[in-house]
Amino acid sequence: MSPEALMSWIIFTPTLFAFGLIFFDKKAEEPMRYWSLCGTAVTFLQTLLLACSFSPEDAGIQHMVKVPWIENWHINYQVGFDGISLPLVLLTSFVSLLSMMASWSIKKQVKGYLVLFLLLETGMLGVFLSLDFFLFYVFWEVMLLPMYFLIGIWGGPRREYAAIKFFLYTLAGSVLMLIAILMFYFGSAPEGQIGSFDLMQLTAMAEKGDVFSPGLQVAAFILLFIGFAIKVPCFPFHTWLPDAHVEAPTPISMILAGVLLKMGGYGIIRIAFPLCPYGAQYAAYVLVAIGVTSIIYGGFAALAQTDFKRLVAYSSVSHMGYVLLGIAVWKISESNGAAVGRDYWLMGMNGAVFQMLAHGISSPAMFFMVGVIYDRVHHRDINQFGGLSGLMPLYSGLAAGIFFAGLGLPGMCGFIGEVFVVLSAWNFSKTLAIVSASGVIITAGYILWCLQRVYLGPEYKGPHLDEIKANPLTTRETFIGATFLAFCIFFGVFPNYVFDMTGKSMEKLVQGLDTGYQNTQRLTGGVQTTQTTQKQN
Amino acid sequence: MEHLGEKLAALLAIAWLLPLLGFTIEVFGGYWGARNCKKAAYIAIGCIAAGFVCSSTALYLWGSETGWVALESASHGGHDEHSSATDDAHTAGDHGGHDHAATVVEHHHKQTVFSGCFYRLAKFGSLNLSLDWYIDSLTLTMFVMVTLIATCIHIFAVGYMHEELTDDYVDHQVHTHDGCHFHRPGRFYRFFSYLSLFCFAMLGLVLAGNIFQVFIFWELVGICSYLLIGFYVERHSASTAANKAFIVNRVGDFGFIIGLMILWTSFGTFSFADQHAADGKVQPGLFSMVRGSDGKLEATDGIVVLKTQQDEHGHWQVPPDSSQRKTIAYTLLIVAGLGVFCGCVGKSAQFPLQTWLPDAMEGPTPVSALVHSATMVAAGVYLAGRFYPMFTPEVLLTIAYIGCITAFVAATIAIVATDIKKVLAYSTISQLGYMMLALGVGGWGAGLFHLITHAFFKSLMFLCSGSVIAGCHHEQEMPKMGGLLRKMPITALTMLIGVVAIAGLAIPGTSIALSGYHSKDAILATALAYTKLNSVHFLLFLIPLLTAGITAFYMFRLWFYTFLGKPRDQHLHEHVHESPLVMTVPLLVLSVFAAGCAIGGEEGVLFRMLTHSQPGHVAQGFNGLAAQTVSLPSHDAIHKVHSTAGSAALLAAFCGMTIAYLVYGLGLVNPEEIKKQARAVHAFLANKWGFDDLYDTLFVKPAHVVAKFAAAFDKLVFDEILHTVVRFAVVISKWDRKFDEGVIDGFVNLVGNSTYSLGIGLRGVQTGRIRQYVTFIAVSVVTLFVLLFAFYPKG
Amino acid sequence: MSVETMLFWLFAILTCGGAVSVAVSQNVVRMAFSLVLCLGSTAVMFLLLGADFVGATQLMVYVGGTVVLLVFGVMLTATGPFTKIKSSGADAILSGLIGVIFLFIISTTVTAVDWGDISQKVAIGTHQKTAARGFNPEQQGNTTRPLGLSFLSVRADRDLNLSRNVPSVEKPVEDAPKLSSGYLLPFEIVSIHLLVVLVGASYLARAKRRVATNQ
Amino acid sequence: MEAVGPNPFLFVSAVLFVCGVVCMTTKRNGIGVLMGVELVLNGASLNFVTFSKFTPLGLDGQVFSLFVIVLAAAEAAVALAIALNFYNNHLTIDVDRGDELHG
């Protein structure tokens, strides 16, 4: 199968399998689960095939498909991938597969759950593969709705609140994004003509620098950024995350942490930055500051949590702060607007993508580990655990390994992303770099303290001790945990596989942004630029 | 010669990776089906012993291939590993050159430093991050030392941990809620797997070819330390100590990262040595950039210009073209040095981050011996030595003072400690302070010399204490011991060797002494020479001297307290027994090294081996230019004051020993009396100078407060804002509903209602009477006609 | 005044009188009698208008069939006190008023029309020859055959005297006169209709048992 | 003397028609109403025949009057059947009683 066709197959395979579920009897839960598992596995294999057709030397979009969809408005069905999106596509199908395995714990309305799950996967894959702004938006919304129901129906006791909060936040973000989409659509058109939704075209226009005015870029960037920052989630927009995570069922938490959060970062890298390089540079300092604040704030908030899942959720906020930090360390020279120390910025960008990947593996794993114990004891109060290492040694070993990955231990995936990002930050701002580096202390603090309270100690302090003893770790759970841990270690030891993948595309992106900013500044915005650069210092 | 580098790298890599292999096997093997199976231990011992063989082979290979340039003619045999090599030793070159593998074109001597790359982690433009190796005599010596000590400790641990070889281990220190002792299956294999992992990380740290790689393994040894301290996971104190160790280390690492950031941003590389690109170009390493080939660090107007260009001789020079120059602010260089040193402070438990190490004694004693005295905590010193060329005089001064304070503070606390392991822990901190002090005052060789000797005698002493503890059924409090000499003679005597070594005793007038004397002597000599050059900093000699006396005092106190006198706890004493061979043989081996590894002092093999790797600028000393900067003594200056310092040190040690003998050996003065006399001082010291409380108040509690605040902020502010917005929206929508219902619906209802009432009205017309309908039709037709006639236009 | 005129007036009066009598009479039986009188007179009017077949049909179908049917209906329903159902005076006055106005309007309309003129106007759109002549005088009083033929779709009254320019090769088809349309289809429809109606009527009117609850 | 023109015939048919309408509106007796209908139909029929003679309508007028007669017969048959049913259900022929469809 050609890679072009394969991409569409990847996007819609889960949907096909979701249709297939219609023919199952409502009572046949086990066959339905296997069928859905089969669907996610097929999707995963397809993405692996897609990865085989990827050539790391090619920096641009590979195997792009462009079919007119709504021709009057220049909307296309346009999909393709490059070194930035491919790792995330792989991550999506991988996490979906493992989450589906973890979905055996769902007992209620299995059919509906599975259908929504598969639709969700279609949405996620579509977001990462689409190259048309409109199509992107459509998939973005496609993903939103199943998530709402998955949290709202299969969630915990406060699921309605969490689902609505999630929905409102995300919808607010999408609305802002929609405004920005229209701004670009009309901004890209010469007088009286039809604009474009083609991200590649828009990127090229932004790079030329004379199409989008600085004002438009700044405004659009703010809109896009808020839209994506909600998804990331960054410091002031993060409060939906703990609630959504806590209330969502375990597999959905895994998806949420593993894939959905990555969309924010991906959106910033793929859309917000390339489309408005001027705006991005204008806001770079604020972005870095927000990223650093997220790191520290999330860490402190995690330290104070007593709900196990909430702690992990806040750790996500903290970890995703590194992503934003890495993306935005774009320092420019005051004289000509060229990037200063571009290689460091490149490193930050790469580190950010790696951090997304690393967090995409370690965070779902953490949520899964929480879910495993929650399935047994039905509570998540950290202070009511203890002694699990004696009761469930294998589980505790896996969990400790995975939590160490979250802690940023060298040799595990979290380390590479965090440290690369932090190392690249000094070039941008010394103060913020130092503050971000202090995150390592807080991270160690909350993770180790949590480990101590949950896994260490002589005896289990909470209820349902018999449940723990009666249900040792199943093979399925062991497999999921071990797979996650293995990948944590693999990426920690051989990060070059990821960097080889992202390297060229990222170089092209950074190059383009640099050019785009300089062009915009030269052609249009002299006055504002001085203000911007002053702000940098 | 390249070939030799490859061979060495291969050997050391095997030695490095074998423990990892061992770890993997042990983890997957579990307890091999039976809890009393010792296979895991055998695998671990096999791996580390093979590592020792590889390291020794590498050392031998390096020596023979380089013609033993490291050992000058005056050296003599007697050192196990390279006794055969002394005869054909060549005269070393005119320096103890810190040359880098490929940069220096072969001059009149052979290449002794090798570097290379294992594999690349990432590459961004011109930036390159990889796992490298860097091999010089220091690396080799460290490898041999670490693997040797580790092997001994592994073997010792087989005996020490045999209680874990059971399905039902009773932990007497943990009580369950029903008051019983805690029962659990033994975790023999897990202990050895952790040890193997630790060895892997430690060797990786030593082998590292760039500072980033050091940082990676730095963290890995940290986590191994965490796992080993918290080995008794059921003990709350153990897990807390483990957390504390890791987090305090992370505080140091925070500084380390800042240093890394500065280096990375300013230099664009982490590599110690110069790197050969595939196209034949040579990229300068950190040391070349800062020091060039002549070892000089020059700053003009607070800016250091980096030496990034090679001249025709292969020396690194400042590029003549100013546009190609890379610069770094001198202050930044200081900050970078301080940052990296901050990491060393954390790892080596220096003031002010020393608090974690005594707590780390919660781990099993072999761990304390291996991790928390001999190797891991010495890694900070090792790094400071390795990174020496990057340190400016200001940083060195800081290092010296930190070391000095640490040495003194820890020694004073050790005086009042009663837990046998705690005494040793404080002694470790104190000795590490010595090493740092030595490095800070320009005694590069002295510092690392002490590192090696200390590793031997301190691990020996810890193992001895382990033997005592095992013999006393896990009793660690010295006041309950006493008179153990008869019961466990081997332990007592080997311990005595260690005590004499650390106290730095020697026969006056000769150089016949145990290892500690030589290294401490070298340190004090350097310090004395330093204070002669910089008289302001005279404390840097006096305090260490005083500390040397205190060291002798508390070490002998420990020995007298434990092994002499009358048994203070008769019940305990009756059950004491000498440890089995598996534990005493390592003691004997180590005691041989503790006694003899430094034979010859500064003319000896070990010292020469180490100083061969000494950075080029150290030997000449350094004369501070301005009044603020400090000067460093040259080797010659140190040599001149050597005998003075040696005598002073010996005197102090004898004083300390004598006091200890008088108080604890003969019992002339009751220590309790002194305790009562100076109750405040005792309390202060016993409270460890109050550091724990201070940090608790200063950092831990505020951190929790901030954390609670952040969490509450989320709930009370962000969520509240959201809720307010939502509530506002609800209010608006209520008003909207009212408007909708009142006005818009009202209008629609009006239309509907009027239509309805019209319909109701018209309903009356629909009588259902057929006649009426006909009437209507008729009337309608008539009306229609009338209208037609009335309005239809005529014609 | 010819006989025709006299006859006309005589039967006109009878017709109108019968109709008025039907309208004003309160007795159903009398109404039925008046109706017979009225309809019979109308049949004579048809004859006077030269529609002998229609007149005959009127007599047979109406007077002989329909009215008898009505009388049967009267008999079947007129039981005891319900024979006379009086309508209120107001109804009568209102209806009368409407009737008078109606009559006035129709009369005015009728008199307002110049019939010769109308026939001229109408003729323009219809067949030339017959339009000029009106109804064929030769056939007055003998309409049976043309009627029958028209039901078979043959319009003897219209097409009989057409010029005989039949279509040929020399003359194109367009020039050929078109034949008028007949009433075969309506005839058949009406036939079926009648059949259906009769079946339906007999079904409706069949004797049913009273439902006890209706009592 | 000239033959009678169309106007008198039309006038007669108008009287028939009006009488029929009046009959329909005034009679409470169902049969009476039916009679009114017959009168109306007759009026119409008379009109057709009149026009068939005095206008170019020709034979068509007679045909239509024939149809009217036939349909009137059919109507009468069905209407009587309905009237009988009505009577059966209401025990009266008074149409004013059959006002179930009132609004």
PDB file of C-alpha atoms in Angstrom, chain B residues 148-252:
ATOM      1  CA  LEU B 148      38.720  -3.703  44.029  1.00  0.00           C
ATOM      2  CA  ILE B 149      36.825  -2.216  46.927  1.00  0.00           C
ATOM      3  CA  ALA B 150      33.535  -3.186  45.389  1.00  0.00           C
ATOM      4  CA  THR B 151      34.658  -6.771  45.020  1.00  0.00           C
ATOM      5  CA  CYS B 152      35.697  -6.926  48.638  1.00  0.00           C
ATOM      6  CA  ILE B 153      32.464  -5.391  49.769  1.00  0.00           C
ATOM      7  CA  HIS B 154      30.404  -7.705  47.593  1.00  0.00           C
ATOM      8  CA  ILE B 155      32.059 -10.673  49.192  1.00  0.00           C
ATOM      9  CA  PHE B 156      31.611  -9.201  52.632  1.00  0.00           C
ATOM     10  CA  ALA B 157      27.964  -8.580  51.887  1.00  0.00           C
ATOM     11  CA  VAL B 158      27.364 -12.243  51.194  1.00  0.00           C
ATOM     12  CA  GLY B 159      28.101 -12.812  54.830  1.00  0.00           C
ATOM     13  CA  TYR B 160      26.502  -9.684  56.113  1.00  0.00           C
ATOM     14  CA  MET B 161      23.243 -10.127  54.273  1.00  0.00           C
ATOM     15  CA  HIS B 162      22.833 -13.837  54.884  1.00  0.00           C
ATOM     16  CA  GLU B 163      19.890 -13.143  57.143  1.00  0.00           C
ATOM     17  CA  GLU B 164      17.975 -12.163  54.056  1.00  0.00           C
ATOM     18  CA  LEU B 165      18.323 -15.677  52.706  1.00  0.00           C
ATOM     19  CA  THR B 166      14.986 -16.737  54.118  1.00  0.00           C
ATOM     20  CA  ASP B 167      11.325 -16.720  53.367  1.00  0.00           C
ATOM     21  CA  ASP B 168      10.508 -15.133  56.642  1.00  0.00           C
ATOM     22  CA  TYR B 169      12.761 -12.284  57.561  1.00  0.00           C
ATOM     23  CA  VAL B 170      11.921 -10.581  60.818  1.00  0.00           C
ATOM     24  CA  ASP B 171      12.667  -6.911  60.847  1.00  0.00           C
ATOM     25  CA  HIS B 172      13.146  -6.003  64.509  1.00  0.00           C
ATOM     26  CA  GLN B 173      13.125  -2.312  63.826  1.00  0.00           C
ATOM     27  CA  VAL B 174       9.669  -2.260  62.323  1.00  0.00           C
ATOM     28  CA  HIS B 175       6.533  -2.872  64.269  1.00  0.00           C
ATOM     29  CA  THR B 176       3.157  -3.541  62.786  1.00  0.00           C
ATOM     30  CA  HIS B 177       0.091  -1.924  64.240  1.00  0.00           C
ATOM     31  CA  ASP B 178      -0.601  -4.981  66.391  1.00  0.00           C
ATOM     32  CA  GLY B 179       2.769  -4.597  68.049  1.00  0.00           C
ATOM     33  CA  CYS B 180       4.506  -7.546  66.416  1.00  0.00           C
ATOM     34  CA  HIS B 181       7.714  -7.413  64.505  1.00  0.00           C
ATOM     35  CA  PHE B 182       7.392  -7.095  60.820  1.00  0.00           C
ATOM     36  CA  HIS B 183       7.793 -10.233  58.758  1.00  0.00           C
ATOM     37  CA  ARG B 184       8.678 -10.291  55.107  1.00  0.00           C
ATOM     38  CA  PRO B 185      10.445 -12.515  52.613  1.00  0.00           C
ATOM     39  CA  GLY B 186      14.176 -11.944  52.330  1.00  0.00           C
ATOM     40  CA  ARG B 187      15.511  -9.713  49.587  1.00  0.00           C
ATOM     41  CA  PHE B 188      18.993 -11.036  49.141  1.00  0.00           C
ATOM     42  CA  TYR B 189      18.999 -10.875  45.371  1.00  0.00           C
ATOM     43  CA  ARG B 190      17.610  -7.389  45.323  1.00  0.00           C
ATOM     44  CA  PHE B 191      20.447  -6.088  47.390  1.00  0.00           C
ATOM     45  CA  PHE B 192      22.995  -7.477  44.990  1.00  0.00           C
ATOM     46  CA  SER B 193      21.166  -6.248  41.957  1.00  0.00           C
ATOM     47  CA  TYR B 194      21.205  -2.747  43.425  1.00  0.00           C
ATOM     48  CA  LEU B 195      24.885  -3.086  44.176  1.00  0.00           C
ATOM     49  CA  SER B 196      25.562  -4.141  40.598  1.00  0.00           C
ATOM     50  CA  LEU B 197      23.581  -1.243  39.260  1.00  0.00           C
ATOM     51  CA  PHE B 198      25.510   1.061  41.483  1.00  0.00           C
ATOM     52  CA  CYS B 199      28.835  -0.299  40.273  1.00  0.00           C
ATOM     53  CA  PHE B 200      27.725   0.229  36.711  1.00  0.00           C
ATOM     54  CA  ALA B 201      26.772   3.827  37.396  1.00  0.00           C
ATOM     55  CA  MET B 202      29.893   4.591  39.374  1.00  0.00           C
ATOM     56  CA  LEU B 203      32.213   3.173  36.738  1.00  0.00           C
ATOM     57  CA  GLY B 204      30.315   5.042  34.054  1.00  0.00           C
ATOM     58  CA  LEU B 205      30.848   8.214  36.001  1.00  0.00           C
ATOM     59  CA  VAL B 206      34.554   7.615  36.134  1.00  0.00           C
ATOM     60  CA  LEU B 207      34.796   6.672  32.499  1.00  0.00           C
ATOM     61  CA  ALA B 208      32.739   9.620  31.301  1.00  0.00           C
ATOM     62  CA  GLY B 209      34.314  11.711  28.603  1.00  0.00           C
ATOM     63  CA  ASN B 210      32.165  14.762  29.006  1.00  0.00           C
ATOM     64  CA  ILE B 211      30.600  16.660  31.824  1.00  0.00           C
ATOM     65  CA  PHE B 212      27.095  15.895  30.646  1.00  0.00           C
ATOM     66  CA  GLN B 213      27.799  12.209  30.795  1.00  0.00           C
ATOM     67  CA  VAL B 214      29.189  12.714  34.256  1.00  0.00           C
ATOM     68  CA  PHE B 215      25.891  14.307  35.129  1.00  0.00           C
ATOM     69  CA  ILE B 216      23.961  11.336  33.755  1.00  0.00           C
ATOM     70  CA  PHE B 217      25.844   8.837  35.873  1.00  0.00           C
ATOM     71  CA  TRP B 218      25.896  11.307  38.708  1.00  0.00           C
ATOM     72  CA  GLU B 219      22.145  11.014  38.846  1.00  0.00           C
ATOM     73  CA  LEU B 220      22.276   7.272  38.379  1.00  0.00           C
ATOM     74  CA  VAL B 221      24.568   6.751  41.342  1.00  0.00           C
ATOM     75  CA  GLY B 222      22.211   9.039  43.174  1.00  0.00           C
ATOM     76  CA  ILE B 223      19.252   6.813  42.469  1.00  0.00           C
ATOM     77  CA  CYS B 224      21.259   3.714  43.368  1.00  0.00           C
ATOM     78  CA  SER B 225      22.144   5.404  46.606  1.00  0.00           C
ATOM     79  CA  TYR B 226      18.439   6.108  47.079  1.00  0.00           C
ATOM     80  CA  LEU B 227      17.551   2.485  46.482  1.00  0.00           C
ATOM     81  CA  LEU B 228      20.274   1.197  48.753  1.00  0.00           C
ATOM     82  CA  ILE B 229      19.641   3.617  51.599  1.00  0.00           C
ATOM     83  CA  GLY B 230      16.004   2.749  51.369  1.00  0.00           C
ATOM     84  CA  PHE B 231      16.738  -0.929  51.103  1.00  0.00           C
ATOM     85  CA  TYR B 232      14.692  -1.594  54.227  1.00  0.00           C
ATOM     86  CA  VAL B 233      11.659  -0.016  52.643  1.00  0.00           C
ATOM     87  CA  GLU B 234       9.520  -0.874  55.603  1.00  0.00           C
ATOM     88  CA  ARG B 235      11.485   1.360  57.891  1.00  0.00           C
ATOM     89  CA  HIS B 236      10.133   4.829  57.758  1.00  0.00           C
ATOM     90  CA  SER B 237      13.460   6.253  58.794  1.00  0.00           C
ATOM     91  CA  ALA B 238      15.153   4.445  55.917  1.00  0.00           C
ATOM     92  CA  SER B 239      12.791   5.665  53.246  1.00  0.00           C
ATOM     93  CA  THR B 240      12.909   9.173  54.666  1.00  0.00           C
ATOM     94  CA  ALA B 241      16.690   9.097  54.676  1.00  0.00           C
ATOM     95  CA  ALA B 242      16.663   7.873  51.098  1.00  0.00           C
ATOM     96  CA  ASN B 243      14.376  10.682  50.076  1.00  0.00           C
ATOM     97  CA  LYS B 244      16.515  13.160  51.904  1.00  0.00           C
ATOM     98  CA  ALA B 245      19.665  11.881  50.277  1.00  0.00           C
ATOM     99  CA  PHE B 246      18.209  12.107  46.824  1.00  0.00           C
ATOM    100  CA  ILE B 247      16.560  15.465  47.270  1.00  0.00           C
ATOM    101  CA  VAL B 248      19.571  17.072  48.894  1.00  0.00           C
ATOM    102  CA  ASN B 249      21.635  15.707  46.052  1.00  0.00           C
ATOM    103  CA  ARG B 250      19.160  17.216  43.681  1.00  0.00           C
ATOM    104  CA  VAL B 251      19.743  20.571  45.300  1.00  0.00           C
ATOM    105  CA  GLY B 252      23.380  20.156  44.435  1.00  0.00           C
TER     106      GLY B 252
END
